[in-house]
Amino acid sequence: MALAQNSHPVPELEELKHMQARFAPVQMRVDTSPLSVADRTALLPLIHAARLVDDLFLRQYWSGGAECKSKLQRDRTPLGLARFDYFWLNKGPWSALDGEQAFLPDVPAHKPAGANFYPEDMTKEEFESWVKTLPDAARHEATGFFTVIRRNNGKLTAVPYATEYASELKKLAALLRDAASKTGNASLERFLSARAAALQSNDYYASDVAWMDLDAPIDVTIGPYETYDDGLFGYKASFEAYITVRDDHETEKVKFFSSHLQEIENNLPIDAKYRNPKIGALAPIRVVNQVIASGDAAKGVRTAAFNLPNDERVVREKGSKRVMLRNVQEAKYTSTLIPISKRVLAPRAQSDLNFDAFFTHILAHELSHGIGPHTIVANGQTSSPRQQLKDLYSALEEAKADICGLYMLQYMYDKKQLAGGPAEERKLYTTFLASAFRSLRFGTNEAHGKGMAIQFNYFMDKGAFRENADGTWAVDNTRIKGAVRDLANELLTIEATGDYAAGKKMIETLGQLRPATAQTIARLKDIPTDINPIDVTANAIAPASREF
Ligand code: ZN
């Protein structure tokens, strides 16, 4: 069975330029001067390792990826150059923002569901009936993260990544060992050595544990991780890399907020009997600045935060870690939120738009997932909001995290734990209003968008957000605090009681865009959707050689 080749007309130069323009080019710079000389030397092999991951991922994503790349590189016409740029941004010939439709001729019309993890002619049914015949250990391998499925004399067989990608992984392991020998940080040395060994042994457990213990000025995530590209089963892990520098100032801020979390819980605007006298430990949060991201992490819309590892065994034993890429967030803020704010805010409110307020609220959102009801009693049984609210849970929990994040920051202003005052409060709420439009642009089908619609409509109904006569929007500073408290109370009470009917009613009445909001969003069409990072710092350390 051959894959259907793309027979649709493909975009010509002008259209391709429009498609590319949805990703605003941003120069990514990271201050490496606080690093030790040893760590600065270690960056060079790490950047080379990240670039190697790009080529490895290209091969995982599509069997024709590497050949397609070199064919495009030889075409120096304006169309050829535009095609190369957009191919590189998508790490393949399918456009991430357009339902993964092909934008090149003579390639499959859509991304093969199983990427290059399975034979392209294999069906789901064939795989499933094959797996049933296997003994336990072999079944584990076949459905595991780190094997590809190939055909050998017509029969399916599982091939470990360490074998399939042996020559690339040998080079990659050597670069990680080189960096390990250069850094002066023991936890980074341990992680890099363990990961180098894992690439060649195919056993990633010890290196995932070492990654959890990693606490170093250079923060590295490299290897096979996310399974989204395996559209058949979600089993197979794509290679990606994030080479970053830890942001000590922001990491301290997280620690400071965390130390006040129990106090916030004790003061949540909810019936006291629902408050948790001892909140659970939260996954550690690291704030970093990205020097270079590659492979699966440099495809389409860019990642601004991630939770790893995915291996349940490591998560059970060591928990997981959340990494937040501050300069990626800032690039998105500059390229999308500032232009959005120029259309949705009145000119005099512009000065209240503030990146620190934006990022601090994101931190508060993450921490807020850790407070509020987690273990509840429903119908006399011990349960959780997730079990009781089922399909509604994600949207309600995202709305709760946003709102409790605002509530938390207001509480800390009021208690003088954070330097506050009317100006700081205006920045927080005005930036939140503008960023609401950024979230709502992505639609209300997904949890974050639906969660934001709930808040936006609730604030409109309370007069806390209102539309000006000229079509811009404003925060009513006399009403916003009360509205935040009331909505936090409603959301937390729905979670505490596991009240599905109340959750359903809230989503039905508030979970959709209203005409006035939809009209504003329609005026944002030409503003970039995301960013296209240019790794200025990485390129200065290790000049990229794109062999043209
Ligand atoms: Zn969240």
XYZ file of C-alpha atoms and ligand atoms in Angstrom:
549
model
C 0.000 0.000 0.000
C 1.691 3.205 -1.147
C 0.815 6.430 0.655
C -1.327 8.856 -1.334
C 1.019 11.418 -2.867
C 0.049 15.030 -2.610
C -2.095 15.861 -5.624
C -3.483 19.112 -4.217
C -2.075 22.394 -5.474
C 0.765 23.463 -3.184
C 1.317 27.061 -2.046
C 3.374 29.279 -4.325
C 5.925 31.801 -3.086
C 3.531 34.523 -1.888
C 1.283 32.159 0.008
C 4.214 30.334 1.527
C 5.573 33.666 2.770
C 2.214 34.358 4.453
C 2.261 30.947 6.073
C 5.789 31.507 7.328
C 4.917 35.020 8.593
C 2.597 33.473 11.190
C 5.835 32.685 13.038
C 7.556 35.932 13.992
C 11.364 35.670 13.804
C 12.867 36.422 17.227
C 16.510 36.698 18.174
C 17.112 34.521 21.221
C 19.951 35.758 23.408
C 21.013 34.329 26.735
C 23.504 35.928 29.091
C 26.157 33.261 29.626
C 28.512 35.577 31.563
C 27.387 34.302 35.012
C 28.516 30.779 33.996
C 31.887 29.428 35.097
C 34.605 29.092 32.461
C 34.203 25.292 32.662
C 30.460 25.511 32.027
C 30.936 27.928 29.156
C 33.289 25.419 27.527
C 30.713 22.666 28.030
C 28.137 24.643 26.015
C 29.961 24.047 22.723
C 29.570 20.228 22.580
C 26.021 20.582 23.973
C 25.003 22.885 21.122
C 26.525 20.477 18.613
C 24.591 17.679 20.315
C 21.347 19.646 19.992
C 21.953 20.130 16.246
C 22.564 16.406 15.835
C 19.186 15.798 17.467
C 17.573 17.827 14.657
C 18.794 15.350 12.053
C 17.895 12.372 14.185
C 14.377 13.697 14.658
C 13.997 14.402 10.938
C 14.565 10.692 10.373
C 12.077 9.656 13.060
C 9.369 11.963 11.785
C 9.386 10.815 8.176
C 11.372 8.210 6.224
C 11.910 10.775 3.452
C 12.909 13.636 5.790
C 16.671 13.713 5.297
C 16.467 13.293 1.521
C 13.788 15.982 1.245
C 15.934 18.370 3.283
C 19.005 17.980 1.082
C 16.904 18.280 -2.095
C 15.443 21.563 -0.833
C 18.899 22.815 0.171
C 20.077 22.502 -3.414
C 17.237 24.688 -4.738
C 18.457 28.292 -4.495
C 15.456 29.900 -6.219
C 13.295 32.212 -4.047
C 10.618 29.492 -3.955
C 13.200 26.867 -3.027
C 14.537 29.009 -0.178
C 11.033 29.705 1.142
C 10.216 26.011 0.966
C 13.367 25.128 2.885
C 12.615 27.655 5.625
C 9.072 26.411 6.103
C 10.176 22.773 5.930
C 12.766 23.438 8.628
C 10.216 25.225 10.816
C 7.851 22.243 10.550
C 10.663 19.641 10.503
C 8.882 18.068 7.555
C 6.686 18.889 4.517
C 3.424 19.215 6.516
C 2.183 22.493 7.947
C 1.582 22.258 11.707
C -0.881 25.165 11.759
C -2.929 23.770 8.847
C -3.903 20.321 10.032
C -0.544 18.906 8.901
C -1.333 19.275 5.205
C 1.490 18.980 2.723
C 2.928 22.252 1.382
C 5.414 20.571 -0.987
C 4.765 18.606 -4.183
C 5.627 14.897 -4.487
C 5.304 14.081 -0.784
C 2.534 12.198 1.071
C -0.567 14.461 1.326
C -0.588 14.050 5.130
C 1.927 13.036 7.741
C 1.925 9.220 8.051
C 0.040 8.520 11.307
C 2.829 6.335 12.669
C 5.565 8.731 11.474
C 8.685 6.647 10.744
C 8.239 4.560 13.906
C 6.377 1.798 12.052
C 6.440 0.425 8.499
C 4.276 2.756 6.414
C 2.212 -0.178 5.131
C 1.436 -1.519 8.618
C -2.136 -1.230 9.923
C -3.139 -0.836 13.576
C -4.808 -4.243 13.428
C -1.679 -5.951 12.124
C 0.377 -4.496 14.967
C -2.194 -5.414 17.598
C -2.547 -9.017 16.503
C 1.242 -9.376 16.247
C 1.742 -7.971 19.756
C -0.754 -10.518 21.154
C 1.484 -13.374 20.015
C 4.539 -12.044 21.883
C 5.806 -13.141 25.303
C 5.651 -10.473 28.041
C 9.154 -9.034 27.704
C 8.946 -8.794 23.914
C 5.477 -7.224 24.126
C 6.881 -4.667 26.515
C 9.619 -3.838 24.001
C 7.238 -3.631 21.051
C 4.916 -1.198 22.820
C 7.743 0.656 24.607
C 9.051 4.190 24.147
C 12.436 3.298 22.676
C 11.961 0.837 19.801
C 10.908 1.240 16.186
C 8.909 -1.434 14.417
C 10.406 -2.714 11.169
C 9.613 -5.483 8.710
C 12.021 -8.355 8.359
C 11.145 -10.856 5.599
C 7.574 -9.601 5.815
C 7.351 -10.123 9.587
C 7.167 -7.300 12.133
C 10.059 -6.907 14.522
C 10.986 -4.403 17.261
C 14.357 -2.697 16.814
C 15.853 -0.756 19.760
C 16.695 2.908 19.087
C 20.280 2.052 20.105
C 20.455 -0.243 17.056
C 18.268 1.694 14.607
C 20.113 4.980 15.162
C 23.470 3.453 16.192
C 25.751 5.733 14.181
C 23.953 8.985 15.156
C 23.728 7.937 18.819
C 27.427 7.098 18.923
C 28.221 10.687 17.894
C 25.607 12.092 20.259
C 26.941 10.080 23.217
C 30.482 11.258 22.469
C 29.370 14.909 22.543
C 27.540 14.419 25.859
C 30.605 12.733 27.365
C 32.756 15.582 26.106
C 30.440 18.107 27.800
C 30.390 15.963 30.975
C 34.176 16.077 31.131
C 34.157 19.872 30.759
C 31.442 21.063 33.161
C 32.435 21.695 36.747
C 28.988 20.750 38.052
C 28.686 17.254 39.523
C 24.923 16.801 38.929
C 25.257 17.862 35.278
C 28.239 15.576 34.812
C 26.232 12.672 36.273
C 23.226 13.328 34.037
C 25.255 13.721 30.837
C 27.304 10.576 31.497
C 24.214 8.552 32.376
C 22.343 9.843 29.319
C 25.297 9.049 27.038
C 25.274 5.490 28.383
C 21.486 5.252 27.932
C 21.664 6.281 24.272
C 23.847 3.244 23.617
C 22.323 0.733 26.073
C 18.706 1.745 25.341
C 18.000 1.728 29.108
C 16.987 5.267 30.079
C 15.909 4.703 33.686
C 19.096 5.730 35.514
C 19.532 8.809 33.332
C 15.916 9.910 33.956
C 16.629 9.643 37.683
C 19.824 11.684 37.190
C 17.774 14.277 35.287
C 15.409 14.625 38.254
C 18.456 15.289 40.477
C 19.999 17.728 37.998
C 20.457 21.125 39.647
C 23.055 23.068 37.714
C 23.637 26.474 36.116
C 23.381 24.735 32.715
C 20.129 22.812 32.546
C 19.940 20.169 29.823
C 17.097 17.997 28.603
C 18.125 15.747 25.731
C 16.904 12.397 24.488
C 13.733 10.639 23.336
C 10.749 12.000 25.295
C 7.321 12.968 23.944
C 5.112 10.493 22.095
C 2.711 12.857 20.277
C 4.240 12.158 16.856
C 3.204 8.509 17.113
C -0.339 9.094 15.878
C -1.037 5.334 15.739
C -0.513 4.367 19.377
C 1.326 7.168 21.206
C 4.040 4.670 22.223
C 7.196 5.916 20.524
C 9.326 8.766 21.833
C 10.658 11.555 19.606
C 14.145 12.947 20.124
C 14.384 16.521 21.367
C 16.859 18.769 23.142
C 16.693 21.893 25.294
C 20.065 23.428 26.155
C 19.318 26.138 28.718
C 20.787 28.334 31.420
C 19.047 28.346 34.799
C 17.356 31.644 35.743
C 18.361 32.006 39.387
C 16.274 35.112 40.075
C 13.022 33.527 38.865
C 13.808 30.168 40.444
C 14.166 32.002 43.795
C 10.798 33.648 43.162
C 9.191 30.219 42.717
C 10.722 29.082 46.016
C 9.412 32.209 47.730
C 5.878 31.644 46.393
C 6.046 27.961 47.304
C 6.916 28.853 50.881
C 3.634 30.806 51.096
C 1.452 28.193 49.416
C 0.015 26.663 52.602
C -0.874 30.139 53.836
C -2.688 30.860 50.549
C -4.552 27.536 50.861
C -5.613 28.488 54.414
C -7.062 31.709 53.048
C -8.722 30.472 49.850
C -12.169 32.011 49.333
C -14.021 28.778 50.063
C -15.868 27.219 53.005
C -13.168 26.497 55.618
C -14.100 22.812 55.800
C -12.880 22.348 52.206
C -9.405 23.782 52.861
C -6.528 21.377 52.988
C -4.581 21.598 56.304
C -1.530 20.017 54.681
C -1.068 20.502 50.959
C 0.931 17.879 49.079
C 4.420 18.372 47.725
C 4.434 19.975 44.294
C 6.614 18.927 41.371
C 9.730 21.122 41.517
C 9.695 24.046 39.087
C 12.825 25.278 37.330
C 12.900 28.515 35.402
C 15.482 28.564 32.606
C 16.447 30.522 29.501
C 16.780 28.589 26.272
C 20.047 28.733 24.335
C 18.852 26.237 21.720
C 15.991 23.784 21.317
C 15.972 21.117 18.636
C 14.263 18.104 17.164
C 10.699 17.608 18.302
C 11.108 20.677 20.546
C 11.753 22.891 17.517
C 8.774 21.916 15.380
C 5.782 24.201 14.691
C 4.414 26.059 17.729
C 7.210 26.340 20.312
C 7.086 24.821 23.777
C 7.254 27.352 26.637
C 7.062 24.834 29.502
C 7.192 21.081 29.898
C 6.793 18.342 32.509
C 9.059 15.326 32.372
C 9.900 12.481 32.523
C 7.078 10.425 31.038
C 8.303 7.088 32.388
C 5.709 6.163 35.056
C 8.277 4.185 37.034
C 10.507 7.238 37.465
C 7.494 9.446 38.221
C 6.332 7.046 40.972
C 9.770 6.901 42.556
C 11.172 10.376 41.962
C 8.197 12.490 40.875
C 8.408 14.789 37.876
C 9.873 18.214 37.210
C 8.411 21.225 35.456
C 10.748 23.345 33.349
C 9.638 26.821 32.287
C 11.443 28.549 29.415
C 11.302 32.186 30.422
C 12.893 33.747 27.338
C 10.626 31.681 25.055
C 7.637 33.038 26.999
C 9.088 36.538 26.634
C 9.561 36.104 22.880
C 5.929 35.011 22.544
C 4.870 37.953 24.695
C 6.795 40.428 22.537
C 5.771 38.960 19.184
C 2.105 38.237 19.874
C 0.841 39.823 23.085
C 2.221 43.323 22.517
C 0.649 43.599 19.032
C -2.601 42.129 20.374
C -2.647 44.665 23.200
C -2.314 47.539 20.708
C -5.681 46.529 19.262
C -7.554 45.373 22.357
C -6.446 47.974 24.918
C -7.030 51.722 24.882
C -3.798 53.680 24.265
C -3.677 54.935 27.870
C -3.832 51.350 29.199
C -0.819 50.282 27.091
C 1.691 51.274 29.749
C 0.115 48.730 32.124
C 1.106 45.830 29.876
C 4.076 44.214 31.561
C 6.105 41.065 30.943
C 6.954 40.546 34.608
C 3.255 40.610 35.484
C 2.606 38.156 32.630
C 5.323 35.710 33.666
C 4.639 35.988 37.405
C 1.007 35.081 36.739
C 2.125 32.026 34.738
C 4.213 30.931 37.751
C 1.247 31.560 40.064
C -0.980 29.530 37.687
C 1.395 26.544 37.868
C 1.603 26.711 41.659
C -2.184 27.041 41.895
C -2.623 23.577 40.399
C -1.185 22.412 43.742
C -3.756 24.167 45.956
C -7.531 23.776 46.292
C -9.417 20.473 46.589
C -7.489 17.331 45.591
C -8.978 14.613 47.788
C -12.737 15.036 48.224
C -15.734 13.097 49.492
C -18.512 12.493 46.953
C -21.544 10.305 47.747
C -19.808 9.171 50.918
C -16.765 7.910 48.989
C -13.222 9.273 48.849
C -12.713 10.658 45.380
C -11.034 13.482 43.442
C -12.311 16.439 41.415
C -10.903 14.735 38.297
C -12.910 11.552 38.892
C -16.124 13.415 39.626
C -15.928 16.129 36.953
C -14.623 13.772 34.224
C -14.705 15.477 30.773
C -15.310 18.897 32.393
C -12.336 18.667 34.720
C -9.519 19.989 32.499
C -11.289 23.217 31.511
C -12.516 23.898 35.072
C -9.087 23.129 36.557
C -7.332 25.448 34.078
C -9.806 28.233 34.916
C -9.246 27.543 38.628
C -5.451 27.751 38.224
C -5.722 31.102 36.402
C -8.124 32.576 38.931
C -6.352 31.250 42.010
C -3.131 32.606 40.488
C -4.679 36.093 40.416
C -6.098 35.572 43.895
C -2.691 34.446 45.202
C -0.868 37.488 43.831
C -3.536 39.871 45.139
C -3.298 38.198 48.553
C 0.484 38.649 48.555
C 0.140 42.310 47.546
C -2.392 42.867 50.336
C -0.142 41.201 52.921
C 2.868 43.154 51.638
C 4.651 39.889 50.845
C 5.092 41.300 47.349
C 5.769 44.940 46.602
C 2.323 46.019 45.439
C 0.111 49.049 45.223
C -2.450 50.308 42.717
C 0.076 50.485 39.849
C 1.190 46.858 40.309
C -2.419 45.690 40.530
C -3.350 47.562 37.352
C -0.447 45.862 35.557
C -1.524 42.420 36.740
C -5.159 42.723 35.666
C -4.575 44.676 32.441
C -1.912 42.201 31.313
C -4.297 39.382 32.182
C -7.039 40.997 30.054
C -4.751 41.289 27.017
C -3.413 37.757 27.474
C -6.996 36.470 27.646
C -7.348 37.439 23.971
C -4.111 35.611 23.205
C -5.540 32.393 24.714
C -9.007 32.839 23.206
C -7.505 33.185 19.717
C -6.604 29.487 19.843
C -10.318 28.666 20.195
C -12.459 27.219 22.986
C -12.227 23.537 21.996
C -9.231 22.912 24.187
C -9.087 23.141 28.012
C -7.077 26.388 28.315
C -9.266 28.236 25.790
C -12.509 27.024 27.342
C -11.190 27.833 30.827
C -10.356 31.348 29.659
C -13.817 31.830 28.078
C -15.393 31.004 31.465
C -13.330 33.690 33.182
C -13.733 36.298 30.464
C -17.538 35.964 30.340
C -17.817 35.870 34.126
C -15.815 39.106 34.362
C -18.013 40.701 31.679
C -21.150 39.734 33.607
C -19.710 41.261 36.781
C -18.680 44.445 34.967
C -15.006 43.753 35.715
C -14.116 43.549 31.993
C -15.979 45.845 29.639
C -15.855 46.951 26.046
C -15.174 50.632 25.389
C -17.190 52.526 22.779
C -14.246 52.299 20.337
C -14.099 48.488 20.507
C -11.140 48.286 22.876
C -11.475 46.622 26.286
C -10.793 47.729 29.847
C -10.574 46.413 33.381
C -12.822 48.026 35.999
C -10.410 48.224 38.901
C -13.217 48.694 41.425
C -14.842 45.391 40.446
C -12.075 43.011 39.417
C -10.936 41.918 42.893
C -14.450 40.996 43.986
C -15.053 39.159 40.707
C -11.844 37.145 41.133
C -12.852 36.172 44.676
C -16.402 35.185 43.649
C -15.296 33.118 40.645
C -12.564 31.418 42.694
C -15.269 30.543 45.233
C -17.560 29.047 42.570
C -14.824 27.010 40.867
C -13.296 25.754 44.113
C -16.736 24.789 45.461
C -17.540 22.819 42.285
C -14.242 20.957 42.712
C -14.695 20.443 46.469
C -18.181 18.970 46.034
C -17.412 17.214 42.729
C -20.675 18.738 41.493
C -20.848 17.626 37.845
C -24.208 19.343 37.185
C -22.914 22.698 38.453
C -19.741 22.336 36.388
C -21.773 21.485 33.304
C -24.020 24.509 33.818
C -21.027 26.817 34.206
C -19.418 25.561 30.999
C -22.707 25.748 29.083
C -23.400 29.338 30.112
C -19.834 30.697 30.089
C -17.643 28.362 28.017
C -18.222 29.872 24.566
C -17.089 33.087 22.899
C -19.734 35.820 22.831
C -20.240 37.976 19.711
C -18.394 41.058 21.055
C -15.333 38.985 21.983
C -15.436 37.063 18.702
C -15.507 40.374 16.796
C -12.409 41.594 18.622
C -10.620 38.314 17.914
C -11.518 38.548 14.226
C -9.499 41.782 14.130
C -6.344 39.944 15.287
C -5.992 37.622 12.267
C -2.817 39.120 10.812
C -0.911 39.121 14.132
C 1.670 36.307 14.352
C 0.498 33.102 15.995
C 3.861 32.056 17.326
C 7.603 32.591 17.070
C 10.500 31.382 14.943
C 13.550 31.579 17.210
C 16.918 32.580 15.794
C 19.484 31.163 18.205
C 21.860 34.126 18.321
C 23.752 32.994 21.426
C 24.019 29.376 20.244
C 25.211 30.490 16.792
C 27.836 32.763 18.340
C 29.225 29.894 20.433
C 28.996 27.295 17.667
C 28.540 28.829 14.201
C 25.899 26.852 12.333
C 27.147 25.339 9.104
C 24.188 25.050 6.776
C 25.911 23.528 3.806
C 24.545 25.542 0.875
Zn -2.441 24.825 33.877
